[in-house]
Amino acid sequence: MTEIENKKTENANESMEAALSNVPEVKIGDIVKGEVLAIEDKQAILGIEGAGVEGVVPLKELSTGHTEDIHDLVKVGDVLEVVVISTIGKDKENGSYLLSKRRLDAKKVWEDIEKDYQEGKVIEAPVTNVVKGGLVVDVGVRGFVPASMVEDHFVENFDEYKGQTLTFKIIEIEPSENRLILSHKAIVEAEKEQQRAEVLSTLHEGDVVEGKVARLTDFGAFVDLGGIDGLVHVSEISHTHVGKPSDVLKVGQTVNVAVLSVDPDRERVSLSIKDTLPGPWEDIEDKAPVGSVLEGTVKRLTSFGAFVEVFPGVEGLVHISQISHKHIATPHEVLTEGDTIQVKVLDVNPEDHRIALSIKALEEKPESEEKVQPATDTYEDSEENTGFTMGDILGEALKEQEQDEDNE
């Protein structure tokens, strides 16, 4: 070989060594780019750019999601950004480095989640699995929702949540341990709090609104007004006496309610059902005109007469002088509470909720009495016979009724 040829060979070797020395060394943990050269055996073979070496990305390291067919994720010619996990020898055919796209994607996801956590943002993710103690969700990385943080109420079976996409508040995050704790309950509570505030701002005393019976207790019914529950006390359910709310109402029943009061600070709303219903005394003059005969039930007996319920919530007074043609010392001599009797309407006073009734007006007078005076059917005649005016009878009755109620 001539001196010139030797010189050329030396220069070529020096150029090759220089080129090789400029090839960057691939290290574990490096983030590199590579072109997909081939897809085989559920793995992608990549040529690492600028390094002159190849790497392998197994199917499970291609995506954070679960995919059976690798061709759904990559194709030959794609350029991927990956992280170097480890070396696997120098066999170029099988690749010399183990690479992962999934771990690099996860790192970016953790960074995004951590940013959302710092800014107090909520995230959305599908529920991928139901496990003992809660739900597993996919936010690009695995997230866990403890059972106590799923809803603001007890849930017996979580199976129906699988496949649903829900919103969550980030409770705890620790990327180094792959720990992400989420809460859907916090979202539900925040939404309900906002709804309560909105509903409270629109409710005013006297409003009539529609709601649904949410809960029944011994003292009343809680009605859902679309974000806040208002209380209908048992005394406000009906114009007639109600022993237990469950006797007349059912959970889920739609009702109209009148707003009695609103306390925004304590988030309390008092409601009434009976105020939306026709009162028992409404149109009483049409239902019980003077001279009409009604059937009623003896509700209470007093020293001056008997109170008879002729319609639900409507009681009239049969003064002692109108009970019998015979002289009686007390109403108890001829009547018993609970008796069903016929009465005649003598007078109606809708404004004061008073009705004067008579039993004896429906009975035939004894013959001896007929000789002394003619039969009387009118209230004016009964006033003259008894010595009581309507005001005396009803005033006395009202006074004793009020005393009875005070004693109760």
Coordinates of N, CA, C and O in Angstrom, one line a residue, residues 64-176:
T64 N -51.7 4.0 28.6 CA -52.2 3.9 30.0 C -53.5 3.2 30.0 O -53.9 2.7 31.1
G65 N -54.2 3.1 28.9 CA -55.4 2.4 28.8 C -55.2 0.9 28.4 O -54.1 0.5 28.0
H66 N -56.2 0.1 28.5 CA -56.1 -1.3 28.1 C -56.6 -1.5 26.7 O -57.7 -1.2 26.3
T67 N -55.6 -2.0 25.9 CA -55.9 -2.3 24.5 C -55.3 -3.7 24.1 O -54.2 -4.0 24.4
E68 N -56.2 -4.5 23.4 CA -55.7 -5.8 23.0 C -54.9 -5.8 21.7 O -53.9 -6.6 21.6
D69 N -55.3 -5.0 20.8 CA -54.6 -5.0 19.5 C -53.6 -3.8 19.4 O -54.0 -2.6 19.4
I70 N -52.3 -4.1 19.3 CA -51.3 -3.1 19.2 C -51.4 -2.2 18.0 O -51.0 -1.0 18.1
H71 N -52.0 -2.7 16.9 CA -52.2 -1.9 15.7 C -53.2 -0.8 15.9 O -53.3 0.2 15.1
D72 N -54.0 -0.8 17.0 CA -54.9 0.3 17.3 C -54.1 1.5 17.9 O -54.7 2.6 18.0
L73 N -52.9 1.2 18.3 CA -52.1 2.3 19.0 C -51.0 2.8 18.1 O -50.8 4.1 18.1
V74 N -50.3 2.0 17.3 CA -49.2 2.5 16.5 C -49.2 1.8 15.2 O -49.8 0.7 15.0
K75 N -48.4 2.4 14.3 CA -48.2 1.8 12.9 C -46.7 2.1 12.5 O -46.1 3.1 13.1
V76 N -46.2 1.3 11.6 CA -44.9 1.5 11.1 C -44.7 3.0 10.5 O -45.6 3.4 9.8
G77 N -43.7 3.6 10.9 CA -43.4 5.0 10.5 C -43.8 6.0 11.5 O -43.3 7.2 11.4
D78 N -44.6 5.7 12.5 CA -44.9 6.6 13.6 C -43.6 7.0 14.4 O -42.7 6.2 14.6
V79 N -43.6 8.2 14.8 CA -42.5 8.7 15.7 C -43.0 8.9 17.1 O -44.0 9.6 17.3
L80 N -42.4 8.2 18.0 CA -42.9 8.2 19.4 C -41.9 8.8 20.3 O -40.7 8.7 20.1
E81 N -42.4 9.5 21.3 CA -41.5 10.0 22.4 C -41.6 9.0 23.6 O -42.7 8.7 24.0
V82 N -40.5 8.5 24.0 CA -40.5 7.4 25.0 C -39.5 7.6 26.0 O -38.6 8.5 25.9
V83 N -39.5 6.9 27.1 CA -38.5 7.0 28.2 C -37.8 5.6 28.2 O -38.4 4.6 28.0
V84 N -36.5 5.7 28.4 CA -35.7 4.4 28.5 C -35.8 3.8 29.9 O -35.5 4.5 30.9
I85 N -36.3 2.6 29.9 CA -36.5 1.9 31.2 C -35.3 1.1 31.6 O -34.8 1.2 32.8
S86 N -34.7 0.3 30.7 CA -33.6 -0.5 31.0 C -32.9 -1.0 29.7 O -33.5 -0.8 28.6
T87 N -31.7 -1.6 29.9 CA -31.1 -2.3 28.7 C -31.5 -3.7 28.7 O -31.8 -4.3 29.7
I88 N -31.5 -4.3 27.5 CA -31.8 -5.7 27.3 C -30.8 -6.4 26.4 O -31.2 -7.3 25.6
G89 N -29.5 -6.0 26.6 CA -28.5 -6.7 25.8 C -28.2 -5.9 24.5 O -28.8 -4.8 24.3
K90 N -27.3 -6.4 23.7 CA -26.9 -5.7 22.5 C -27.3 -6.4 21.2 O -26.8 -6.1 20.1
D91 N -28.3 -7.2 21.3 CA -28.8 -7.9 20.1 C -29.7 -6.9 19.4 O -30.9 -6.7 19.8
K92 N -29.2 -6.4 18.3 CA -29.9 -5.3 17.5 C -31.3 -5.8 17.0 O -32.2 -5.1 16.8
E93 N -31.3 -7.1 16.7 CA -32.6 -7.6 16.1 C -33.7 -7.6 17.1 O -34.9 -7.3 16.7
N94 N -33.4 -7.9 18.3 CA -34.5 -7.8 19.3 C -34.5 -6.5 20.1 O -35.4 -6.4 20.9
G95 N -33.6 -5.6 19.8 CA -33.6 -4.3 20.4 C -32.6 -4.4 21.6 O -32.4 -5.4 22.2
S96 N -32.1 -3.2 21.9 CA -31.1 -3.2 23.0 C -31.6 -2.4 24.2 O -30.9 -2.4 25.2
Y97 N -32.7 -1.8 24.0 CA -33.3 -1.0 25.2 C -34.8 -1.3 25.3 O -35.5 -1.5 24.3
L98 N -35.2 -1.3 26.6 CA -36.7 -1.4 26.9 C -37.2 0.0 27.1 O -36.7 0.7 27.9
L99 N -38.2 0.3 26.3 CA -38.7 1.7 26.2 C -40.2 1.7 26.7 O -40.9 0.7 26.6
S100 N -40.7 2.8 27.1 CA -42.1 3.0 27.5 C -42.7 4.3 27.2 O -42.1 5.4 27.5
K101 N -43.7 4.3 26.4 CA -44.5 5.5 26.2 C -45.5 5.8 27.3 O -45.8 6.9 27.6
R102 N -46.0 4.7 27.8 CA -47.0 4.8 28.9 C -46.5 5.5 30.1 O -47.2 6.4 30.7
R103 N -45.3 5.2 30.5 CA -44.8 5.9 31.7 C -44.5 7.4 31.5 O -44.6 8.2 32.4
L104 N -44.1 7.7 30.3 CA -43.9 9.1 30.0 C -45.2 9.8 30.0 O -45.3 11.0 30.5
D105 N -46.2 9.2 29.4 CA -47.6 9.8 29.4 C -48.1 10.0 30.8 O -48.7 11.0 31.1
A106 N -47.8 9.0 31.6 CA -48.3 9.0 33.0 C -47.6 10.1 33.8 O -48.2 10.8 34.6
K107 N -46.3 10.3 33.5 CA -45.6 11.4 34.1 C -46.2 12.8 33.8 O -46.4 13.6 34.7
K108 N -46.6 12.9 32.5 CA -47.3 14.2 32.1 C -48.6 14.3 32.8 O -49.1 15.4 33.2
V109 N -49.4 13.2 32.9 CA -50.7 13.2 33.5 C -50.6 13.6 35.0 O -51.3 14.4 35.5
W110 N -49.6 13.0 35.7 CA -49.4 13.4 37.1 C -49.1 14.9 37.2 O -49.6 15.5 38.2
E111 N -48.3 15.4 36.3 CA -48.0 16.8 36.4 C -49.3 17.7 36.2 O -49.5 18.7 36.9
D112 N -50.1 17.3 35.3 CA -51.4 18.0 35.0 C -52.3 17.9 36.2 O -53.0 18.9 36.6
I113 N -52.4 16.7 36.8 CA -53.3 16.4 37.9 C -52.8 17.3 39.1 O -53.6 17.9 39.9
E114 N -51.5 17.3 39.3 CA -50.9 18.1 40.4 C -51.2 19.6 40.3 O -51.5 20.3 41.2
K115 N -51.2 20.0 39.0 CA -51.5 21.4 38.7 C -53.0 21.7 39.0 O -53.3 22.7 39.7
D116 N -53.9 20.8 38.6 CA -55.3 20.9 38.9 C -55.6 20.9 40.4 O -56.4 21.6 40.9
Y117 N -54.8 20.0 41.1 CA -55.0 20.0 42.6 C -54.6 21.3 43.2 O -55.3 21.8 44.1
Q118 N -53.5 21.9 42.8 CA -53.0 23.1 43.4 C -54.0 24.3 43.1 O -54.2 25.2 43.9
E119 N -54.7 24.2 41.9 CA -55.6 25.2 41.5 C -57.0 25.0 42.0 O -57.9 25.8 41.8
G120 N -57.2 23.8 42.7 CA -58.6 23.5 43.2 C -59.6 23.1 42.1 O -60.8 23.2 42.3
K121 N -59.1 22.6 41.0 CA -60.0 22.3 39.9 C -60.6 20.9 40.1 O -60.0 20.0 40.8
V122 N -61.7 20.6 39.5 CA -62.3 19.3 39.5 C -61.9 18.5 38.2 O -61.6 19.2 37.2
I123 N -61.9 17.2 38.3 CA -61.5 16.4 37.1 C -62.7 15.5 36.8 O -63.5 15.2 37.6
E124 N -62.7 15.0 35.5 CA -63.7 14.1 35.1 C -63.0 12.8 34.6 O -62.0 12.8 34.0
A125 N -63.6 11.7 35.0 CA -63.0 10.4 34.6 C -64.0 9.3 34.6 O -65.0 9.3 35.4
P126 N -63.8 8.2 33.8 CA -64.7 7.1 33.8 C -64.4 6.1 34.9 O -63.2 5.9 35.3
V127 N -65.4 5.4 35.5 CA -65.2 4.4 36.5 C -64.9 3.1 35.7 O -65.7 2.6 34.9
T128 N -63.7 2.5 36.0 CA -63.3 1.3 35.2 C -63.5 0.1 36.0 O -63.6 -1.0 35.4
N129 N -63.6 0.2 37.3 CA -63.8 -1.1 38.1 C -64.4 -0.8 39.5 O -64.3 0.4 40.0
V130 N -65.1 -1.7 40.0 CA -65.6 -1.7 41.3 C -64.9 -2.7 42.2 O -64.9 -3.9 41.9
V131 N -64.2 -2.2 43.2 CA -63.4 -3.1 44.1 C -63.9 -3.0 45.5 O -64.8 -2.1 45.8
K132 N -63.4 -3.9 46.4 CA -63.8 -3.8 47.8 C -63.3 -2.5 48.4 O -62.2 -2.2 48.4
G133 N -64.3 -1.7 48.9 CA -63.9 -0.5 49.5 C -64.1 0.8 48.6 O -63.8 1.9 49.1
G134 N -64.5 0.6 47.3 CA -64.7 1.8 46.5 C -64.6 1.6 45.0 O -64.9 0.5 44.5
L135 N -64.3 2.6 44.3 CA -64.3 2.6 42.9 C -62.9 2.9 42.3 O -62.1 3.7 42.9
V136 N -62.5 2.3 41.2 CA -61.3 2.6 40.5 C -61.6 3.4 39.2 O -62.5 3.0 38.5
V137 N -61.0 4.5 39.0 CA -61.2 5.4 37.9 C -60.0 5.6 37.1 O -58.8 5.4 37.6
D138 N -60.1 5.9 35.8 CA -59.0 6.1 34.9 C -58.9 7.6 34.5 O -59.8 8.1 33.8
V139 N -57.9 8.3 35.0 CA -57.6 9.7 34.6 C -56.3 9.8 33.9 O -55.7 10.8 33.9
G140 N -56.0 8.7 33.2 CA -54.6 8.6 32.6 C -53.7 7.9 33.5 O -52.7 7.2 33.0
V141 N -54.0 7.9 34.8 CA -53.4 7.1 35.8 C -54.5 6.5 36.6 O -55.7 7.0 36.6
R142 N -54.2 5.6 37.5 CA -55.2 5.0 38.3 C -55.6 5.9 39.5 O -54.7 6.4 40.2
G143 N -56.9 6.1 39.6 CA -57.4 6.9 40.8 C -58.3 6.0 41.6 O -59.0 5.1 41.1
F144 N -58.4 6.3 42.9 CA -59.3 5.5 43.8 C -60.3 6.4 44.5 O -59.9 7.5 45.0
V145 N -61.5 5.9 44.5 CA -62.6 6.7 45.2 C -63.1 5.8 46.4 O -63.8 4.8 46.1
P146 N -62.7 6.1 47.6 CA -63.2 5.3 48.8 C -64.8 5.3 48.8 O -65.4 6.2 48.4
A147 N -65.3 4.2 49.3 CA -66.8 4.1 49.3 C -67.5 5.2 50.0 O -68.5 5.7 49.7
S148 N -66.8 5.7 51.1 CA -67.4 6.9 51.9 C -67.3 8.2 51.1 O -67.9 9.2 51.6
M149 N -66.6 8.2 50.0 CA -66.5 9.4 49.2 C -67.2 9.4 47.8 O -67.0 10.2 47.0
V150 N -68.1 8.4 47.7 CA -68.8 8.2 46.4 C -70.0 9.1 46.4 O -70.2 9.9 45.4
E151 N -70.9 9.0 47.4 CA -72.1 9.8 47.5 C -72.2 10.4 48.9 O -71.5 10.1 49.8
D152 N -73.2 11.3 49.0 CA -73.5 11.9 50.3 C -74.5 11.1 51.1 O -75.1 11.6 52.1
H153 N -74.8 9.9 50.6 CA -75.7 9.0 51.3 C -75.2 7.6 51.1 O -74.3 7.3 50.3
F154 N -75.8 6.7 51.9 CA -75.3 5.3 51.9 C -75.7 4.6 50.5 O -76.8 4.7 50.1
V155 N -74.7 3.9 49.9 CA -74.9 3.2 48.7 C -74.6 1.7 49.0 O -73.5 1.4 49.4
E156 N -75.6 0.8 48.8 CA -75.4 -0.6 49.1 C -74.6 -1.3 48.0 O -73.7 -2.1 48.3
N157 N -74.9 -1.0 46.8 CA -74.2 -1.7 45.6 C -73.7 -0.7 44.7 O -74.4 0.2 44.1
F158 N -72.4 -0.8 44.4 CA -71.7 0.2 43.5 C -71.6 -0.3 42.1 O -71.0 0.4 41.3
D159 N -72.1 -1.5 41.8 CA -72.0 -2.0 40.4 C -72.5 -1.1 39.3 O -71.9 -1.0 38.2
E160 N -73.5 -0.4 39.6 CA -74.1 0.5 38.6 C -73.2 1.7 38.2 O -73.4 2.3 37.2
Y161 N -72.2 1.9 39.0 CA -71.3 3.0 38.7 C -70.2 2.6 37.6 O -69.7 3.5 37.0
K162 N -70.0 1.3 37.4 CA -69.0 0.9 36.5 C -69.4 1.4 35.1 O -70.5 1.1 34.6
G163 N -68.5 2.1 34.4 CA -68.7 2.6 33.1 C -69.2 4.0 33.1 O -69.2 4.7 32.0
Q164 N -69.7 4.5 34.2 CA -70.1 5.9 34.3 C -68.9 6.9 34.3 O -67.9 6.5 34.9
T165 N -69.1 8.0 33.7 CA -68.1 9.1 33.8 C -68.6 10.1 34.8 O -69.7 10.7 34.7
L166 N -67.8 10.3 35.9 CA -68.2 11.2 36.9 C -67.2 12.3 37.1 O -66.1 12.3 36.6
T167 N -67.6 13.4 37.8 CA -66.6 14.4 38.2 C -66.1 14.2 39.6 O -66.9 13.7 40.5
F168 N -64.9 14.6 39.9 CA -64.3 14.3 41.2 C -63.5 15.6 41.7 O -63.0 16.3 40.9
K169 N -63.4 15.6 43.0 CA -62.5 16.6 43.6 C -61.2 15.8 44.0 O -61.3 14.6 44.5
I170 N -60.0 16.3 43.8 CA -58.8 15.7 44.2 C -58.6 15.9 45.7 O -58.4 17.0 46.2
I171 N -58.5 14.8 46.4 CA -58.4 14.8 47.9 C -56.9 14.6 48.3 O -56.4 15.3 49.1
E172 N -56.2 13.7 47.6 CA -54.8 13.4 48.0 C -54.1 13.0 46.7 O -54.6 12.2 45.9
I173 N -52.9 13.4 46.6 CA -52.1 13.1 45.4 C -50.6 12.8 45.8 O -50.0 13.6 46.6
E174 N -50.0 11.7 45.4 CA -48.7 11.4 45.7 C -48.1 10.6 44.5 O -48.1 9.4 44.5
P175 N -47.6 11.3 43.5 CA -47.1 10.7 42.3 C -46.0 9.6 42.5 O -46.0 8.6 41.9
S176 N -45.1 9.9 43.5 CA -44.0 8.9 43.7 C -44.5 7.6 44.2 O -43.9 6.5 44.0

